[in-house]
Amino acid sequence: MSVEQLAEAVGVTPRAVRHWEAGTRTVGDRAFGRLLEVLRCGAQDLTGREPGTESLADLRRDAGLSTEEAASALRRKRGAHGLHISAEKIRDLERGRRVRGWMWGSPETLGRVVHMIAQVYRVPDRVVMDAWRRSRPEDPLPVLPVRRPRQPSKESMAVWRALNERQRTYLTCIFRHDQEVEEEQRQARLVGAEQRPAAEWRRMTLAISASSDVVGYTRIQEGLRAAGVHDPGAGSSVAALERRGLIVVYRDRLYVDGLGDIPRTRVEMTRHGRAVARAALGAPREAGPPAPLLSLWLWKIMVRVARAGAQGVDGSLAGRGPHYLAVGQSPDGRTPSRGFIVLRHPDGVTHGPYRWFLTDSGRSHIADHLDAYRGLYPGIDTEGLDESSG
């Protein structure tokens, strides 16, 4: 892009762009957010600031809002009544200063403000909560509003109504087995058992093309039989569910002693299929940990790094955990990581392998929520973490 093209796209003068490029002026708050959109880049590309280190001011600038615009947008939110939000209060929030007003001392009020800021800045609550703790470490811990259960979507209910009775029975039985397997995997995680990839356990055996006297019935077939369906379960109803994008069907062969290779039909629910079944059956989604707490998987990584202390954990920390937890990472390329761990040399060392250590944000998070994690994941040994996070 030429200077003139960039200036027009961002809504500033070419002279302003030349000042930015020469380093003689900083980009204004409103222009900064627009610049990110036009250049299709992240804030770290322009500032060097790594994901997982954002302050409240950083989040506002990334959203392309001045303090006046942020205050105006927040005042229009339903939960802003009585808070008298102004640009001055936004600046006080960002600079760690006391915000005037008796309501601002309540953790519940602060949690409401965190939630409203997340909506205005278009980021998850946890991102604002992390930035809040970096910007205001002396504040009482905000208490986020309790999430309201989602109502079934009209689209999901319309898909369900379009199914005939037999197709609904199939989808119901497949969904219930899917949820049983998911619960089995969750229980296995809790006791530390070896984990199978979801691509394996999500694919459930529907039918084996052999006499039931020899191979018996699959769990899905048992459900179908209980609902009055006694055929093998791999025909037109299954094909209809696949055409609607509710399930995926896999056909392969299974070796059975005495019979050899036997055709097998397996099914896997799609996200769309799960949403339709949940809506029709009134099945709630797995709640998961309340914001801003970590999943069991990520909490295990945090405990491991915290226990390592000054030695750190070797840099080959496996899986996608660092994408969610590490400074400089992002789980989806848009949302910043939590910034709770960092890959660096041990203290006093300038060369050699890098290792994982807790950041100040990570230590604060453990100190803030350790009791909650002990209640949520009692099977995880956290003895000694009180001292390591202090």
PDB file of N, CA and C in Angstrom, residues 153-245:
ATOM      1  N   SER A 153     -31.466 -23.012  20.197  1.00  0.00           N
ATOM      2  CA  SER A 153     -31.617 -22.141  19.036  1.00  0.00           C
ATOM      3  C   SER A 153     -32.812 -22.579  18.193  1.00  0.00           C
ATOM      4  N   LYS A 154     -33.423 -21.622  17.527  1.00  0.00           N
ATOM      5  CA  LYS A 154     -34.553 -21.923  16.646  1.00  0.00           C
ATOM      6  C   LYS A 154     -34.108 -22.802  15.483  1.00  0.00           C
ATOM      7  N   GLU A 155     -32.866 -22.586  15.025  1.00  0.00           N
ATOM      8  CA  GLU A 155     -32.379 -23.370  13.897  1.00  0.00           C
ATOM      9  C   GLU A 155     -32.261 -24.845  14.259  1.00  0.00           C
ATOM     10  N   SER A 156     -31.729 -25.121  15.466  1.00  0.00           N
ATOM     11  CA  SER A 156     -31.584 -26.515  15.895  1.00  0.00           C
ATOM     12  C   SER A 156     -32.940 -27.188  16.037  1.00  0.00           C
ATOM     13  N   MET A 157     -33.900 -26.471  16.610  1.00  0.00           N
ATOM     14  CA  MET A 157     -35.233 -27.056  16.777  1.00  0.00           C
ATOM     15  C   MET A 157     -35.912 -27.286  15.430  1.00  0.00           C
ATOM     16  N   ALA A 158     -35.653 -26.417  14.464  1.00  0.00           N
ATOM     17  CA  ALA A 158     -36.237 -26.603  13.133  1.00  0.00           C
ATOM     18  C   ALA A 158     -35.691 -27.861  12.474  1.00  0.00           C
ATOM     19  N   VAL A 159     -34.385 -28.119  12.644  1.00  0.00           N
ATOM     20  CA  VAL A 159     -33.795 -29.341  12.088  1.00  0.00           C
ATOM     21  C   VAL A 159     -34.423 -30.566  12.742  1.00  0.00           C
ATOM     22  N   TRP A 160     -34.596 -30.533  14.062  1.00  0.00           N
ATOM     23  CA  TRP A 160     -35.197 -31.666  14.770  1.00  0.00           C
ATOM     24  C   TRP A 160     -36.617 -31.940  14.283  1.00  0.00           C
ATOM     25  N   ARG A 161     -37.392 -30.886  14.118  1.00  0.00           N
ATOM     26  CA  ARG A 161     -38.777 -31.062  13.669  1.00  0.00           C
ATOM     27  C   ARG A 161     -38.856 -31.630  12.262  1.00  0.00           C
ATOM     28  N   ALA A 162     -37.804 -31.411  11.454  1.00  0.00           N
ATOM     29  CA  ALA A 162     -37.802 -31.916  10.080  1.00  0.00           C
ATOM     30  C   ALA A 162     -37.480 -33.411  10.015  1.00  0.00           C
ATOM     31  N   LEU A 163     -37.001 -34.001  11.112  1.00  0.00           N
ATOM     32  CA  LEU A 163     -36.695 -35.426  11.135  1.00  0.00           C
ATOM     33  C   LEU A 163     -37.967 -36.235  11.379  1.00  0.00           C
ATOM     34  N   ASN A 164     -38.022 -37.421  10.799  1.00  0.00           N
ATOM     35  CA  ASN A 164     -39.150 -38.292  11.119  1.00  0.00           C
ATOM     36  C   ASN A 164     -38.870 -39.015  12.443  1.00  0.00           C
ATOM     37  N   GLU A 165     -39.853 -39.748  12.934  1.00  0.00           N
ATOM     38  CA  GLU A 165     -39.749 -40.356  14.266  1.00  0.00           C
ATOM     39  C   GLU A 165     -38.571 -41.318  14.360  1.00  0.00           C
ATOM     40  N   ARG A 166     -38.376 -42.096  13.314  1.00  0.00           N
ATOM     41  CA  ARG A 166     -37.286 -43.084  13.321  1.00  0.00           C
ATOM     42  C   ARG A 166     -35.928 -42.396  13.329  1.00  0.00           C
ATOM     43  N   GLN A 167     -35.784 -41.332  12.535  1.00  0.00           N
ATOM     44  CA  GLN A 167     -34.512 -40.593  12.502  1.00  0.00           C
ATOM     45  C   GLN A 167     -34.222 -39.939  13.851  1.00  0.00           C
ATOM     46  N   ARG A 168     -35.260 -39.443  14.509  1.00  0.00           N
ATOM     47  CA  ARG A 168     -35.071 -38.870  15.838  1.00  0.00           C
ATOM     48  C   ARG A 168     -34.596 -39.924  16.826  1.00  0.00           C
ATOM     49  N   THR A 169     -35.152 -41.131  16.713  1.00  0.00           N
ATOM     50  CA  THR A 169     -34.741 -42.212  17.616  1.00  0.00           C
ATOM     51  C   THR A 169     -33.264 -42.541  17.418  1.00  0.00           C
ATOM     52  N   TYR A 170     -32.849 -42.626  16.155  1.00  0.00           N
ATOM     53  CA  TYR A 170     -31.438 -42.903  15.870  1.00  0.00           C
ATOM     54  C   TYR A 170     -30.541 -41.797  16.434  1.00  0.00           C
ATOM     55  N   LEU A 171     -30.897 -40.553  16.158  1.00  0.00           N
ATOM     56  CA  LEU A 171     -30.062 -39.446  16.618  1.00  0.00           C
ATOM     57  C   LEU A 171     -29.993 -39.428  18.147  1.00  0.00           C
ATOM     58  N   THR A 172     -31.104 -39.703  18.801  1.00  0.00           N
ATOM     59  CA  THR A 172     -31.135 -39.722  20.261  1.00  0.00           C
ATOM     60  C   THR A 172     -30.208 -40.799  20.818  1.00  0.00           C
ATOM     61  N   CYS A 173     -30.289 -42.014  20.270  1.00  0.00           N
ATOM     62  CA  CYS A 173     -29.456 -43.106  20.765  1.00  0.00           C
ATOM     63  C   CYS A 173     -27.972 -42.853  20.507  1.00  0.00           C
ATOM     64  N   ILE A 174     -27.659 -42.315  19.340  1.00  0.00           N
ATOM     65  CA  ILE A 174     -26.260 -42.004  19.030  1.00  0.00           C
ATOM     66  C   ILE A 174     -25.754 -40.906  19.958  1.00  0.00           C
ATOM     67  N   PHE A 175     -26.566 -39.881  20.187  1.00  0.00           N
ATOM     68  CA  PHE A 175     -26.164 -38.782  21.069  1.00  0.00           C
ATOM     69  C   PHE A 175     -25.926 -39.275  22.500  1.00  0.00           C
ATOM     70  N   ARG A 176     -26.816 -40.109  22.996  1.00  0.00           N
ATOM     71  CA  ARG A 176     -26.662 -40.591  24.376  1.00  0.00           C
ATOM     72  C   ARG A 176     -25.400 -41.425  24.536  1.00  0.00           C
ATOM     73  N   HIS A 177     -25.099 -42.234  23.526  1.00  0.00           N
ATOM     74  CA  HIS A 177     -23.851 -43.000  23.593  1.00  0.00           C
ATOM     75  C   HIS A 177     -22.651 -42.062  23.522  1.00  0.00           C
ATOM     76  N   ASP A 178     -22.725 -41.047  22.674  1.00  0.00           N
ATOM     77  CA  ASP A 178     -21.659 -40.050  22.568  1.00  0.00           C
ATOM     78  C   ASP A 178     -21.399 -39.405  23.927  1.00  0.00           C
ATOM     79  N   GLN A 179     -22.455 -39.045  24.643  1.00  0.00           N
ATOM     80  CA  GLN A 179     -22.295 -38.408  25.939  1.00  0.00           C
ATOM     81  C   GLN A 179     -21.767 -39.384  26.983  1.00  0.00           C
ATOM     82  N   GLU A 180     -22.157 -40.653  26.899  1.00  0.00           N
ATOM     83  CA  GLU A 180     -21.616 -41.654  27.823  1.00  0.00           C
ATOM     84  C   GLU A 180     -20.109 -41.817  27.625  1.00  0.00           C
ATOM     85  N   VAL A 181     -19.686 -41.883  26.368  1.00  0.00           N
ATOM     86  CA  VAL A 181     -18.257 -42.043  26.082  1.00  0.00           C
ATOM     87  C   VAL A 181     -17.490 -40.809  26.540  1.00  0.00           C
ATOM     88  N   GLU A 182     -18.072 -39.630  26.312  1.00  0.00           N
ATOM     89  CA  GLU A 182     -17.427 -38.390  26.749  1.00  0.00           C
ATOM     90  C   GLU A 182     -17.243 -38.374  28.267  1.00  0.00           C
ATOM     91  N   GLU A 183     -18.257 -38.824  29.001  1.00  0.00           N
ATOM     92  CA  GLU A 183     -18.154 -38.882  30.456  1.00  0.00           C
ATOM     93  C   GLU A 183     -17.096 -39.893  30.889  1.00  0.00           C
ATOM     94  N   GLU A 184     -17.014 -41.017  30.202  1.00  0.00           N
ATOM     95  CA  GLU A 184     -15.975 -41.999  30.515  1.00  0.00           C
ATOM     96  C   GLU A 184     -14.585 -41.400  30.330  1.00  0.00           C
ATOM     97  N   GLN A 185     -14.408 -40.621  29.278  1.00  0.00           N
ATOM     98  CA  GLN A 185     -13.111 -39.986  29.052  1.00  0.00           C
ATOM     99  C   GLN A 185     -12.818 -38.949  30.128  1.00  0.00           C
ATOM    100  N   ARG A 186     -13.842 -38.222  30.546  1.00  0.00           N
ATOM    101  CA  ARG A 186     -13.636 -37.217  31.596  1.00  0.00           C
ATOM    102  C   ARG A 186     -13.217 -37.889  32.899  1.00  0.00           C
ATOM    103  N   GLN A 187     -13.866 -38.992  33.239  1.00  0.00           N
ATOM    104  CA  GLN A 187     -13.500 -39.716  34.452  1.00  0.00           C
ATOM    105  C   GLN A 187     -12.078 -40.265  34.359  1.00  0.00           C
ATOM    106  N   ALA A 188     -11.704 -40.723  33.179  1.00  0.00           N
ATOM    107  CA  ALA A 188     -10.338 -41.224  32.993  1.00  0.00           C
ATOM    108  C   ALA A 188      -9.318 -40.119  33.212  1.00  0.00           C
ATOM    109  N   ARG A 189      -9.633 -38.910  32.740  1.00  0.00           N
ATOM    110  CA  ARG A 189      -8.714 -37.782  32.961  1.00  0.00           C
ATOM    111  C   ARG A 189      -8.563 -37.494  34.438  1.00  0.00           C
ATOM    112  N   LEU A 190      -9.664 -37.567  35.178  1.00  0.00           N
ATOM    113  CA  LEU A 190      -9.632 -37.245  36.601  1.00  0.00           C
ATOM    114  C   LEU A 190      -8.728 -38.182  37.386  1.00  0.00           C
ATOM    115  N   VAL A 191      -8.657 -39.442  36.963  1.00  0.00           N
ATOM    116  CA  VAL A 191      -7.816 -40.402  37.688  1.00  0.00           C
ATOM    117  C   VAL A 191      -6.438 -40.547  37.056  1.00  0.00           C
ATOM    118  N   GLY A 192      -6.146 -39.711  36.048  1.00  0.00           N
ATOM    119  CA  GLY A 192      -4.817 -39.710  35.454  1.00  0.00           C
ATOM    120  C   GLY A 192      -4.550 -40.841  34.492  1.00  0.00           C
ATOM    121  N   ALA A 193      -5.589 -41.495  33.968  1.00  0.00           N
ATOM    122  CA  ALA A 193      -5.398 -42.603  33.026  1.00  0.00           C
ATOM    123  C   ALA A 193      -4.888 -42.084  31.689  1.00  0.00           C
ATOM    124  N   GLU A 194      -4.282 -42.988  30.915  1.00  0.00           N
ATOM    125  CA  GLU A 194      -3.773 -42.610  29.595  1.00  0.00           C
ATOM    126  C   GLU A 194      -4.921 -42.162  28.704  1.00  0.00           C
ATOM    127  N   GLN A 195      -4.704 -41.040  28.004  1.00  0.00           N
ATOM    128  CA  GLN A 195      -5.767 -40.451  27.192  1.00  0.00           C
ATOM    129  C   GLN A 195      -5.700 -40.933  25.739  1.00  0.00           C
ATOM    130  N   ARG A 196      -6.867 -41.249  25.188  1.00  0.00           N
ATOM    131  CA  ARG A 196      -6.961 -41.584  23.777  1.00  0.00           C
ATOM    132  C   ARG A 196      -7.341 -40.334  22.998  1.00  0.00           C
ATOM    133  N   PRO A 197      -6.866 -40.199  21.778  1.00  0.00           N
ATOM    134  CA  PRO A 197      -7.263 -39.043  20.966  1.00  0.00           C
ATOM    135  C   PRO A 197      -8.772 -39.029  20.737  1.00  0.00           C
ATOM    136  N   ALA A 198      -9.368 -37.838  20.728  1.00  0.00           N
ATOM    137  CA  ALA A 198     -10.813 -37.716  20.511  1.00  0.00           C
ATOM    138  C   ALA A 198     -11.224 -38.300  19.168  1.00  0.00           C
ATOM    139  N   ALA A 199     -10.320 -38.235  18.170  1.00  0.00           N
ATOM    140  CA  ALA A 199     -10.637 -38.780  16.851  1.00  0.00           C
ATOM    141  C   ALA A 199     -10.904 -40.276  16.919  1.00  0.00           C
ATOM    142  N   GLU A 200     -10.405 -40.936  17.975  1.00  0.00           N
ATOM    143  CA  GLU A 200     -10.650 -42.371  18.136  1.00  0.00           C
ATOM    144  C   GLU A 200     -11.956 -42.616  18.895  1.00  0.00           C
ATOM    145  N   TRP A 201     -12.091 -42.021  20.085  1.00  0.00           N
ATOM    146  CA  TRP A 201     -13.249 -42.391  20.899  1.00  0.00           C
ATOM    147  C   TRP A 201     -14.547 -41.726  20.455  1.00  0.00           C
ATOM    148  N   ARG A 202     -14.451 -40.672  19.665  1.00  0.00           N
ATOM    149  CA  ARG A 202     -15.680 -40.074  19.125  1.00  0.00           C
ATOM    150  C   ARG A 202     -16.316 -40.956  18.046  1.00  0.00           C
ATOM    151  N   ARG A 203     -15.527 -41.823  17.420  1.00  0.00           N
ATOM    152  CA  ARG A 203     -16.053 -42.715  16.380  1.00  0.00           C
ATOM    153  C   ARG A 203     -16.572 -43.980  17.061  1.00  0.00           C
ATOM    154  N   MET A 204     -17.868 -44.108  17.130  1.00  0.00           N
ATOM    155  CA  MET A 204     -18.510 -45.172  17.903  1.00  0.00           C
ATOM    156  C   MET A 204     -19.038 -46.255  16.968  1.00  0.00           C
ATOM    157  N   THR A 205     -18.851 -47.510  17.364  1.00  0.00           N
ATOM    158  CA  THR A 205     -19.330 -48.627  16.550  1.00  0.00           C
ATOM    159  C   THR A 205     -20.854 -48.672  16.593  1.00  0.00           C
ATOM    160  N   LEU A 206     -21.450 -48.590  15.441  1.00  0.00           N
ATOM    161  CA  LEU A 206     -22.906 -48.676  15.326  1.00  0.00           C
ATOM    162  C   LEU A 206     -23.351 -50.103  15.026  1.00  0.00           C
ATOM    163  N   ALA A 207     -22.689 -50.749  14.065  1.00  0.00           N
ATOM    164  CA  ALA A 207     -23.131 -52.085  13.657  1.00  0.00           C
ATOM    165  C   ALA A 207     -21.964 -52.903  13.133  1.00  0.00           C
ATOM    166  N   ILE A 208     -21.992 -54.204  13.396  1.00  0.00           N
ATOM    167  CA  ILE A 208     -21.043 -55.167  12.840  1.00  0.00           C
ATOM    168  C   ILE A 208     -21.854 -56.170  12.019  1.00  0.00           C
ATOM    169  N   SER A 209     -21.484 -56.329  10.774  1.00  0.00           N
ATOM    170  CA  SER A 209     -22.280 -57.149   9.842  1.00  0.00           C
ATOM    171  C   SER A 209     -22.014 -58.634  10.054  1.00  0.00           C
ATOM    172  N   ALA A 210     -22.507 -59.132  11.178  1.00  0.00           N
ATOM    173  CA  ALA A 210     -22.397 -60.552  11.500  1.00  0.00           C
ATOM    174  C   ALA A 210     -23.556 -60.905  12.418  1.00  0.00           C
ATOM    175  N   SER A 211     -23.807 -62.182  12.568  1.00  0.00           N
ATOM    176  CA  SER A 211     -24.923 -62.622  13.401  1.00  0.00           C
ATOM    177  C   SER A 211     -24.759 -62.137  14.836  1.00  0.00           C
ATOM    178  N   SER A 212     -25.855 -61.628  15.388  1.00  0.00           N
ATOM    179  CA  SER A 212     -25.825 -61.167  16.775  1.00  0.00           C
ATOM    180  C   SER A 212     -25.549 -62.307  17.748  1.00  0.00           C
ATOM    181  N   ASP A 213     -25.803 -63.536  17.325  1.00  0.00           N
ATOM    182  CA  ASP A 213     -25.499 -64.674  18.178  1.00  0.00           C
ATOM    183  C   ASP A 213     -23.998 -64.805  18.395  1.00  0.00           C
ATOM    184  N   VAL A 214     -23.230 -64.290  17.442  1.00  0.00           N
ATOM    185  CA  VAL A 214     -21.767 -64.386  17.524  1.00  0.00           C
ATOM    186  C   VAL A 214     -21.162 -63.109  18.100  1.00  0.00           C
ATOM    187  N   VAL A 215     -21.574 -61.941  17.574  1.00  0.00           N
ATOM    188  CA  VAL A 215     -20.925 -60.681  17.974  1.00  0.00           C
ATOM    189  C   VAL A 215     -21.760 -59.865  18.952  1.00  0.00           C
ATOM    190  N   GLY A 216     -22.999 -60.294  19.215  1.00  0.00           N
ATOM    191  CA  GLY A 216     -23.845 -59.552  20.137  1.00  0.00           C
ATOM    192  C   GLY A 216     -24.346 -58.256  19.523  1.00  0.00           C
ATOM    193  N   TYR A 217     -24.745 -57.307  20.394  1.00  0.00           N
ATOM    194  CA  TYR A 217     -25.231 -56.001  19.940  1.00  0.00           C
ATOM    195  C   TYR A 217     -24.294 -54.907  20.452  1.00  0.00           C
ATOM    196  N   THR A 218     -24.134 -53.885  19.643  1.00  0.00           N
ATOM    197  CA  THR A 218     -23.347 -52.736  20.097  1.00  0.00           C
ATOM    198  C   THR A 218     -24.172 -51.932  21.107  1.00  0.00           C
ATOM    199  N   ARG A 219     -23.520 -51.000  21.784  1.00  0.00           N
ATOM    200  CA  ARG A 219     -24.226 -50.194  22.780  1.00  0.00           C
ATOM    201  C   ARG A 219     -25.299 -49.326  22.123  1.00  0.00           C
ATOM    202  N   ILE A 220     -25.010 -48.844  20.918  1.00  0.00           N
ATOM    203  CA  ILE A 220     -26.026 -48.044  20.226  1.00  0.00           C
ATOM    204  C   ILE A 220     -27.204 -48.925  19.818  1.00  0.00           C
ATOM    205  N   GLN A 221     -26.909 -50.128  19.338  1.00  0.00           N
ATOM    206  CA  GLN A 221     -27.994 -51.041  18.981  1.00  0.00           C
ATOM    207  C   GLN A 221     -28.836 -51.419  20.195  1.00  0.00           C
ATOM    208  N   GLU A 222     -28.199 -51.579  21.357  1.00  0.00           N
ATOM    209  CA  GLU A 222     -28.953 -51.867  22.581  1.00  0.00           C
ATOM    210  C   GLU A 222     -29.928 -50.723  22.866  1.00  0.00           C
ATOM    211  N   GLY A 223     -29.478 -49.498  22.670  1.00  0.00           N
ATOM    212  CA  GLY A 223     -30.359 -48.357  22.869  1.00  0.00           C
ATOM    213  C   GLY A 223     -31.503 -48.334  21.878  1.00  0.00           C
ATOM    214  N   LEU A 224     -31.189 -48.653  20.628  1.00  0.00           N
ATOM    215  CA  LEU A 224     -32.226 -48.696  19.597  1.00  0.00           C
ATOM    216  C   LEU A 224     -33.264 -49.782  19.910  1.00  0.00           C
ATOM    217  N   ARG A 225     -32.794 -50.941  20.340  1.00  0.00           N
ATOM    218  CA  ARG A 225     -33.712 -52.031  20.660  1.00  0.00           C
ATOM    219  C   ARG A 225     -34.622 -51.649  21.823  1.00  0.00           C
ATOM    220  N   ALA A 226     -34.047 -50.941  22.805  1.00  0.00           N
ATOM    221  CA  ALA A 226     -34.867 -50.498  23.935  1.00  0.00           C
ATOM    222  C   ALA A 226     -35.933 -49.508  23.481  1.00  0.00           C
ATOM    223  N   ALA A 227     -35.650 -48.787  22.380  1.00  0.00           N
ATOM    224  CA  ALA A 227     -36.612 -47.817  21.844  1.00  0.00           C
ATOM    225  C   ALA A 227     -37.537 -48.442  20.812  1.00  0.00           C
ATOM    226  N   GLY A 228     -37.423 -49.774  20.581  1.00  0.00           N
ATOM    227  CA  GLY A 228     -38.330 -50.461  19.669  1.00  0.00           C
ATOM    228  C   GLY A 228     -37.811 -50.630  18.269  1.00  0.00           C
ATOM    229  N   VAL A 229     -36.522 -50.327  18.014  1.00  0.00           N
ATOM    230  CA  VAL A 229     -35.929 -50.475  16.682  1.00  0.00           C
ATOM    231  C   VAL A 229     -35.039 -51.705  16.711  1.00  0.00           C
ATOM    232  N   HIS A 230     -35.327 -52.700  15.884  1.00  0.00           N
ATOM    233  CA  HIS A 230     -34.616 -53.980  15.969  1.00  0.00           C
ATOM    234  C   HIS A 230     -33.810 -54.316  14.720  1.00  0.00           C
ATOM    235  N   ASP A 231     -33.690 -53.378  13.746  1.00  0.00           N
ATOM    236  CA  ASP A 231     -32.886 -53.712  12.585  1.00  0.00           C
ATOM    237  C   ASP A 231     -31.409 -53.466  12.896  1.00  0.00           C
ATOM    238  N   PRO A 232     -30.482 -53.849  11.984  1.00  0.00           N
ATOM    239  CA  PRO A 232     -29.052 -53.700  12.274  1.00  0.00           C
ATOM    240  C   PRO A 232     -28.621 -52.267  12.539  1.00  0.00           C
ATOM    241  N   GLY A 233     -29.340 -51.284  11.998  1.00  0.00           N
ATOM    242  CA  GLY A 233     -29.026 -49.905  12.339  1.00  0.00           C
ATOM    243  C   GLY A 233     -28.051 -49.206  11.436  1.00  0.00           C
ATOM    244  N   ALA A 234     -27.907 -49.624  10.185  1.00  0.00           N
ATOM    245  CA  ALA A 234     -26.932 -48.982   9.296  1.00  0.00           C
ATOM    246  C   ALA A 234     -27.560 -48.609   7.956  1.00  0.00           C
ATOM    247  N   GLY A 235     -28.875 -48.377   7.916  1.00  0.00           N
ATOM    248  CA  GLY A 235     -29.554 -48.151   6.653  1.00  0.00           C
ATOM    249  C   GLY A 235     -29.937 -46.722   6.371  1.00  0.00           C
ATOM    250  N   SER A 236     -31.183 -46.524   5.900  1.00  0.00           N
ATOM    251  CA  SER A 236     -31.612 -45.231   5.366  1.00  0.00           C
ATOM    252  C   SER A 236     -31.669 -44.136   6.429  1.00  0.00           C
ATOM    253  N   SER A 237     -32.035 -44.484   7.654  1.00  0.00           N
ATOM    254  CA  SER A 237     -32.117 -43.462   8.704  1.00  0.00           C
ATOM    255  C   SER A 237     -30.740 -42.869   8.995  1.00  0.00           C
ATOM    256  N   VAL A 238     -29.746 -43.739   9.030  1.00  0.00           N
ATOM    257  CA  VAL A 238     -28.373 -43.275   9.248  1.00  0.00           C
ATOM    258  C   VAL A 238     -27.924 -42.403   8.077  1.00  0.00           C
ATOM    259  N   ALA A 239     -28.245 -42.827   6.858  1.00  0.00           N
ATOM    260  CA  ALA A 239     -27.876 -42.046   5.675  1.00  0.00           C
ATOM    261  C   ALA A 239     -28.548 -40.680   5.694  1.00  0.00           C
ATOM    262  N   ALA A 240     -29.789 -40.619   6.164  1.00  0.00           N
ATOM    263  CA  ALA A 240     -30.504 -39.343   6.224  1.00  0.00           C
ATOM    264  C   ALA A 240     -29.853 -38.401   7.230  1.00  0.00           C
ATOM    265  N   LEU A 241     -29.422 -38.933   8.361  1.00  0.00           N
ATOM    266  CA  LEU A 241     -28.746 -38.094   9.363  1.00  0.00           C
ATOM    267  C   LEU A 241     -27.416 -37.570   8.834  1.00  0.00           C
ATOM    268  N   GLU A 242     -26.725 -38.407   8.058  1.00  0.00           N
ATOM    269  CA  GLU A 242     -25.453 -37.959   7.492  1.00  0.00           C
ATOM    270  C   GLU A 242     -25.681 -36.871   6.444  1.00  0.00           C
ATOM    271  N   ARG A 243     -26.713 -37.027   5.614  1.00  0.00           N
ATOM    272  CA  ARG A 243     -27.000 -36.004   4.594  1.00  0.00           C
ATOM    273  C   ARG A 243     -27.289 -34.650   5.239  1.00  0.00           C
ATOM    274  N   ARG A 244     -27.898 -34.653   6.395  1.00  0.00           N
ATOM    275  CA  ARG A 244     -28.217 -33.394   7.079  1.00  0.00           C
ATOM    276  C   ARG A 244     -27.038 -32.839   7.872  1.00  0.00           C
ATOM    277  N   GLY A 245     -25.899 -33.520   7.836  1.00  0.00           N
ATOM    278  CA  GLY A 245     -24.717 -33.030   8.532  1.00  0.00           C
ATOM    279  C   GLY A 245     -24.757 -33.241  10.034  1.00  0.00           C
TER     280      GLY A 245
END
